[in-house]
mmCIF file of N, CA and C in Angstrom:
data_model
loop_
_atom_site.group_PDB
_atom_site.id
_atom_site.type_symbol
_atom_site.label_atom_id
_atom_site.label_comp_id
_atom_site.label_asym_id
_atom_site.label_seq_id
_atom_site.Cartn_x
_atom_site.Cartn_y
_atom_site.Cartn_z
ATOM 1 N N MET I 1 15.671 -45.026 6.102
ATOM 2 C CA MET I 1 16.868 -45.557 6.708
ATOM 3 C C MET I 1 17.382 -44.551 7.735
ATOM 4 N N ALA I 2 17.686 -45.043 8.907
ATOM 5 C CA ALA I 2 18.216 -44.183 9.959
ATOM 6 C C ALA I 2 19.603 -43.674 9.563
ATOM 7 N N SER I 3 19.931 -42.470 10.026
ATOM 8 C CA SER I 3 21.240 -41.907 9.683
ATOM 9 C C SER I 3 22.379 -42.771 10.209
ATOM 10 N N SER I 4 22.196 -43.377 11.383
ATOM 11 C CA SER I 4 23.246 -44.252 11.913
ATOM 12 C C SER I 4 23.468 -45.455 11.006
ATOM 13 N N THR I 5 22.401 -45.958 10.408
ATOM 14 C CA THR I 5 22.518 -47.088 9.489
ATOM 15 C C THR I 5 23.269 -46.682 8.230
ATOM 16 N N ALA I 6 22.965 -45.525 7.693
ATOM 17 C CA ALA I 6 23.643 -45.046 6.486
ATOM 18 C C ALA I 6 25.130 -44.807 6.745
ATOM 19 N N VAL I 7 25.431 -44.160 7.866
ATOM 20 C CA VAL I 7 26.822 -43.881 8.218
ATOM 21 C C VAL I 7 27.576 -45.189 8.444
ATOM 22 N N GLY I 8 26.979 -46.091 9.203
ATOM 23 C CA GLY I 8 27.618 -47.378 9.482
ATOM 24 C C GLY I 8 27.812 -48.214 8.234
ATOM 25 N N THR I 9 26.835 -48.211 7.356
ATOM 26 C CA THR I 9 26.936 -48.970 6.115
ATOM 27 C C THR I 9 28.079 -48.453 5.254
ATOM 28 N N ALA I 10 28.193 -47.157 5.143
ATOM 29 C CA ALA I 10 29.297 -46.568 4.377
ATOM 30 C C ALA I 10 30.641 -46.956 4.987
ATOM 31 N N GLY I 11 30.723 -46.874 6.307
ATOM 32 C CA GLY I 11 31.975 -47.208 6.987
ATOM 33 C C GLY I 11 32.380 -48.655 6.802
ATOM 34 N N VAL I 12 31.440 -49.561 7.025
ATOM 35 C CA VAL I 12 31.800 -50.982 6.930
ATOM 36 C C VAL I 12 31.960 -51.428 5.479
ATOM 37 N N ALA I 13 31.494 -50.653 4.527
ATOM 38 C CA ALA I 13 31.756 -50.972 3.120
ATOM 39 C C ALA I 13 33.194 -50.614 2.745
ATOM 40 N N LEU I 14 33.719 -49.547 3.315
ATOM 41 C CA LEU I 14 35.077 -49.113 2.995
ATOM 42 C C LEU I 14 36.139 -50.047 3.551
ATOM 43 N N LEU I 15 35.893 -50.627 4.714
ATOM 44 C CA LEU I 15 36.899 -51.485 5.342
ATOM 45 C C LEU I 15 37.206 -52.736 4.527
ATOM 46 N N PRO I 16 36.212 -53.530 4.121
ATOM 47 C CA PRO I 16 36.550 -54.687 3.295
ATOM 48 C C PRO I 16 37.008 -54.292 1.891
ATOM 49 N N LEU I 17 36.595 -53.119 1.398
ATOM 50 C CA LEU I 17 37.092 -52.653 0.110
ATOM 51 C C LEU I 17 38.610 -52.469 0.176
ATOM 52 N N ALA I 18 39.082 -51.823 1.224
ATOM 53 C CA ALA I 18 40.530 -51.641 1.390
ATOM 54 C C ALA I 18 41.232 -52.989 1.476
ATOM 55 N N PHE I 19 40.679 -53.911 2.234
ATOM 56 C CA PHE I 19 41.265 -55.241 2.391
ATOM 57 C C PHE I 19 41.306 -55.971 1.051
ATOM 58 N N PHE I 20 40.205 -55.921 0.292
ATOM 59 C CA PHE I 20 40.135 -56.572 -1.006
ATOM 60 C C PHE I 20 41.169 -55.985 -1.968
ATOM 61 N N LEU I 21 41.276 -54.666 -2.018
ATOM 62 C CA LEU I 21 42.244 -54.028 -2.901
ATOM 63 C C LEU I 21 43.674 -54.390 -2.524
ATOM 64 N N ASN I 22 43.908 -54.604 -1.250
ATOM 65 C CA ASN I 22 45.216 -55.076 -0.810
ATOM 66 C C ASN I 22 45.449 -56.523 -1.247
ATOM 67 N N LEU I 23 44.443 -57.358 -1.115
ATOM 68 C CA LEU I 23 44.582 -58.761 -1.497
ATOM 69 C C LEU I 23 44.876 -58.944 -2.978
ATOM 70 N N ILE I 24 44.272 -58.108 -3.809
ATOM 71 C CA ILE I 24 44.509 -58.251 -5.246
ATOM 72 C C ILE I 24 45.690 -57.390 -5.716
ATOM 73 N N LYS I 25 46.474 -56.905 -4.754
ATOM 74 C CA LYS I 25 47.714 -56.163 -5.019
ATOM 75 C C LYS I 25 47.503 -54.818 -5.716
ATOM 76 N N ARG I 26 46.347 -54.217 -5.496
ATOM 77 C CA ARG I 26 46.093 -52.884 -6.048
ATOM 78 C C ARG I 26 46.543 -51.788 -5.074
ATOM 79 N N LEU I 27 46.560 -52.116 -3.778
ATOM 80 C CA LEU I 27 47.025 -51.190 -2.747
ATOM 81 C C LEU I 27 47.947 -51.939 -1.798
ATOM 82 N N GLU I 28 49.015 -51.287 -1.415
ATOM 83 C CA GLU I 28 49.924 -51.836 -0.401
ATOM 84 C C GLU I 28 49.501 -51.316 0.973
ATOM 85 N N PRO I 29 49.870 -52.043 2.040
ATOM 86 C CA PRO I 29 49.454 -51.621 3.391
ATOM 87 C C PRO I 29 49.916 -50.221 3.798
ATOM 88 N N ASP I 30 50.993 -49.715 3.191
ATOM 89 C CA ASP I 30 51.455 -48.369 3.550
ATOM 90 C C ASP I 30 51.025 -47.313 2.529
ATOM 91 N N ASP I 31 50.192 -47.710 1.567
ATOM 92 C CA ASP I 31 49.683 -46.773 0.568
ATOM 93 C C ASP I 31 48.720 -45.796 1.253
ATOM 94 N N PRO I 32 48.868 -44.506 0.990
ATOM 95 C CA PRO I 32 47.952 -43.537 1.607
ATOM 96 C C PRO I 32 46.476 -43.808 1.303
ATOM 97 N N TRP I 33 46.164 -44.345 0.144
ATOM 98 C CA TRP I 33 44.775 -44.678 -0.182
ATOM 99 C C TRP I 33 44.261 -45.799 0.706
ATOM 100 N N TYR I 34 45.098 -46.815 0.933
ATOM 101 C CA TYR I 34 44.721 -47.928 1.812
ATOM 102 C C TYR I 34 44.488 -47.421 3.230
ATOM 103 N N LEU I 35 45.421 -46.624 3.702
ATOM 104 C CA LEU I 35 45.296 -46.072 5.048
ATOM 105 C C LEU I 35 44.089 -45.137 5.150
ATOM 106 N N GLY I 36 43.860 -44.356 4.101
ATOM 107 C CA GLY I 36 42.723 -43.447 4.087
ATOM 108 C C GLY I 36 41.388 -44.173 4.099
ATOM 109 N N LEU I 37 41.284 -45.262 3.318
ATOM 110 C CA LEU I 37 40.049 -46.054 3.328
ATOM 111 C C LEU I 37 39.795 -46.630 4.715
ATOM 112 N N ASN I 38 40.856 -47.124 5.364
ATOM 113 C CA ASN I 38 40.712 -47.654 6.717
ATOM 114 C C ASN I 38 40.370 -46.557 7.711
ATOM 115 N N LEU I 39 40.998 -45.417 7.570
ATOM 116 C CA LEU I 39 40.747 -44.286 8.467
ATOM 117 C C LEU I 39 39.297 -43.805 8.353
ATOM 118 N N LEU I 40 38.850 -43.588 7.131
ATOM 119 C CA LEU I 40 37.489 -43.115 6.916
ATOM 120 C C LEU I 40 36.464 -44.185 7.294
ATOM 121 N N GLY I 41 36.711 -45.424 6.883
ATOM 122 C CA GLY I 41 35.781 -46.506 7.196
ATOM 123 C C GLY I 41 35.623 -46.716 8.688
ATOM 124 N N ALA I 42 36.748 -46.777 9.389
ATOM 125 C CA ALA I 42 36.694 -46.985 10.839
ATOM 126 C C ALA I 42 36.075 -45.782 11.539
ATOM 127 N N GLY I 43 36.364 -44.583 11.054
ATOM 128 C CA GLY I 43 35.779 -43.389 11.645
ATOM 129 C C GLY I 43 34.266 -43.359 11.500
ATOM 130 N N LEU I 44 33.791 -43.714 10.315
ATOM 131 C CA LEU I 44 32.342 -43.746 10.095
ATOM 132 C C LEU I 44 31.679 -44.844 10.915
ATOM 133 N N ALA I 45 32.301 -46.020 10.951
ATOM 134 C CA ALA I 45 31.741 -47.127 11.736
ATOM 135 C C ALA I 45 31.741 -46.788 13.225
ATOM 136 N N CYS I 46 32.779 -46.114 13.683
ATOM 137 C CA CYS I 46 32.850 -45.690 15.085
ATOM 138 C C CYS I 46 31.737 -44.679 15.382
ATOM 139 N N ALA I 47 31.557 -43.720 14.485
ATOM 140 C CA ALA I 47 30.510 -42.719 14.676
ATOM 141 C C ALA I 47 29.127 -43.370 14.716
ATOM 142 N N ALA I 48 28.882 -44.311 13.814
ATOM 143 C CA ALA I 48 27.587 -44.995 13.791
ATOM 144 C C ALA I 48 27.365 -45.796 15.066
ATOM 145 N N SER I 49 28.411 -46.442 15.545
ATOM 146 C CA SER I 49 28.304 -47.211 16.787
ATOM 147 C C SER I 49 28.002 -46.281 17.963
ATOM 148 N N TRP I 50 28.629 -45.115 17.960
ATOM 149 C CA TRP I 50 28.369 -44.114 19.004
ATOM 150 C C TRP I 50 26.912 -43.646 18.937
ATOM 151 N N MET I 51 26.429 -43.448 17.714
ATOM 152 C CA MET I 51 25.059 -42.964 17.519
ATOM 153 C C MET I 51 24.016 -43.937 18.071
ATOM 154 N N ILE I 52 24.321 -45.228 18.015
ATOM 155 C CA ILE I 52 23.359 -46.216 18.529
ATOM 156 C C ILE I 52 23.714 -46.669 19.937
ATOM 157 N N GLY I 53 24.803 -46.130 20.487
ATOM 158 C CA GLY I 53 25.177 -46.435 21.857
ATOM 159 C C GLY I 53 25.760 -47.830 22.062
ATOM 160 N N PHE I 54 26.430 -48.368 21.043
ATOM 161 C CA PHE I 54 27.003 -49.704 21.167
ATOM 162 C C PHE I 54 28.496 -49.586 21.445
ATOM 163 N N VAL I 55 28.829 -49.497 22.725
ATOM 164 C CA VAL I 55 30.181 -49.190 23.178
ATOM 165 C C VAL I 55 31.241 -50.192 22.717
ATOM 166 N N PRO I 56 30.975 -51.510 22.692
ATOM 167 C CA PRO I 56 32.039 -52.419 22.233
ATOM 168 C C PRO I 56 32.568 -52.075 20.841
ATOM 169 N N PHE I 57 31.688 -51.676 19.938
ATOM 170 C CA PHE I 57 32.144 -51.325 18.603
ATOM 171 C C PHE I 57 32.711 -49.914 18.532
ATOM 172 N N VAL I 58 32.317 -49.052 19.447
ATOM 173 C CA VAL I 58 32.975 -47.746 19.535
ATOM 174 C C VAL I 58 34.442 -47.969 19.876
ATOM 175 N N VAL I 59 34.701 -48.872 20.825
ATOM 176 C CA VAL I 59 36.085 -49.175 21.216
ATOM 177 C C VAL I 59 36.833 -49.829 20.059
ATOM 178 N N LEU I 60 36.233 -50.839 19.435
ATOM 179 C CA LEU I 60 36.882 -51.548 18.324
ATOM 180 C C LEU I 60 37.199 -50.601 17.176
ATOM 181 N N GLU I 61 36.208 -49.876 16.707
ATOM 182 C CA GLU I 61 36.409 -48.997 15.561
ATOM 183 C C GLU I 61 37.269 -47.791 15.925
ATOM 184 N N GLY I 62 37.177 -47.341 17.170
ATOM 185 C CA GLY I 62 38.056 -46.260 17.626
ATOM 186 C C GLY I 62 39.509 -46.696 17.616
ATOM 187 N N ALA I 63 39.761 -47.936 18.025
ATOM 188 C CA ALA I 63 41.131 -48.472 17.982
ATOM 189 C C ALA I 63 41.595 -48.614 16.539
ATOM 190 N N TRP I 64 40.730 -49.124 15.664
ATOM 191 C CA TRP I 64 41.066 -49.280 14.246
ATOM 192 C C TRP I 64 41.391 -47.914 13.633
ATOM 193 N N PHE I 65 40.566 -46.930 13.944
ATOM 194 C CA PHE I 65 40.785 -45.561 13.474
ATOM 195 C C PHE I 65 42.140 -45.043 13.956
ATOM 196 N N SER I 66 42.449 -45.279 15.235
ATOM 197 C CA SER I 66 43.701 -44.785 15.811
ATOM 198 C C SER I 66 44.919 -45.417 15.142
ATOM 199 N N VAL I 67 44.845 -46.709 14.884
ATOM 200 C CA VAL I 67 45.956 -47.402 14.221
ATOM 201 C C VAL I 67 46.129 -46.884 12.796
ATOM 202 N N ALA I 68 45.022 -46.714 12.084
ATOM 203 C CA ALA I 68 45.093 -46.180 10.716
ATOM 204 C C ALA I 68 45.634 -44.754 10.717
ATOM 205 N N LEU I 69 45.230 -43.958 11.705
ATOM 206 C CA LEU I 69 45.727 -42.584 11.813
ATOM 207 C C LEU I 69 47.230 -42.576 12.070
ATOM 208 N N LEU I 70 47.686 -43.430 12.962
ATOM 209 C CA LEU I 70 49.121 -43.527 13.233
ATOM 210 C C LEU I 70 49.878 -43.937 11.971
ATOM 211 N N GLY I 71 49.339 -44.908 11.233
ATOM 212 C CA GLY I 71 49.963 -45.313 9.981
ATOM 213 C C GLY I 71 50.028 -44.181 8.977
ATOM 214 N N MET I 72 48.962 -43.405 8.880
ATOM 215 C CA MET I 72 48.932 -42.278 7.952
ATOM 216 C C MET I 72 49.942 -41.210 8.363
ATOM 217 N N ILE I 73 50.012 -40.925 9.647
ATOM 218 C CA ILE I 73 50.978 -39.930 10.141
ATOM 219 C C ILE I 73 52.396 -40.367 9.821
ATOM 220 N N ARG I 74 52.699 -41.623 10.070
ATOM 221 C CA ARG I 74 54.039 -42.142 9.765
ATOM 222 C C ARG I 74 54.311 -42.137 8.268
ATOM 223 N N ARG I 75 53.323 -42.533 7.485
ATOM 224 C CA ARG I 75 53.493 -42.599 6.029
ATOM 225 C C ARG I 75 53.745 -41.223 5.438
ATOM 226 N N LEU I 76 53.071 -40.228 5.965
ATOM 227 C CA LEU I 76 53.233 -38.871 5.445
ATOM 228 C C LEU I 76 54.413 -38.139 6.073
ATOM 229 N N GLY I 77 55.113 -38.818 6.993
ATOM 230 C CA GLY I 77 56.288 -38.225 7.605
ATOM 231 C C GLY I 77 55.996 -37.082 8.545
ATOM 232 N N LEU I 78 54.848 -37.151 9.201
ATOM 233 C CA LEU I 78 54.458 -36.055 10.104
ATOM 234 C C LEU I 78 54.901 -36.295 11.552
ATOM 235 N N SER I 79 55.466 -37.469 11.823
ATOM 236 C CA SER I 79 55.909 -37.749 13.203
ATOM 237 C C SER I 79 57.391 -37.415 13.334
ATOM 238 N N ALA I 80 57.791 -37.200 14.563
ATOM 239 C CA ALA I 80 59.194 -36.836 14.830
ATOM 240 C C ALA I 80 60.103 -38.037 14.748
#
């Protein structure tokens, strides 16, 4: 298995896991675990997309990562 496939698989597995845990009320959207799963999942998926040179998904996952990062910063009270 190519490293990009392994990285991408891990990333895209975390994203629906976070969504599923939210749907069954195990995680709330502002829970640090929910945000962390999205942050890590999107980061890995973005990295894998970069590794294979697929720019549309680099943009998509980069945006997802950025939104999750902003949510985490706000949740942890690190913004002014």
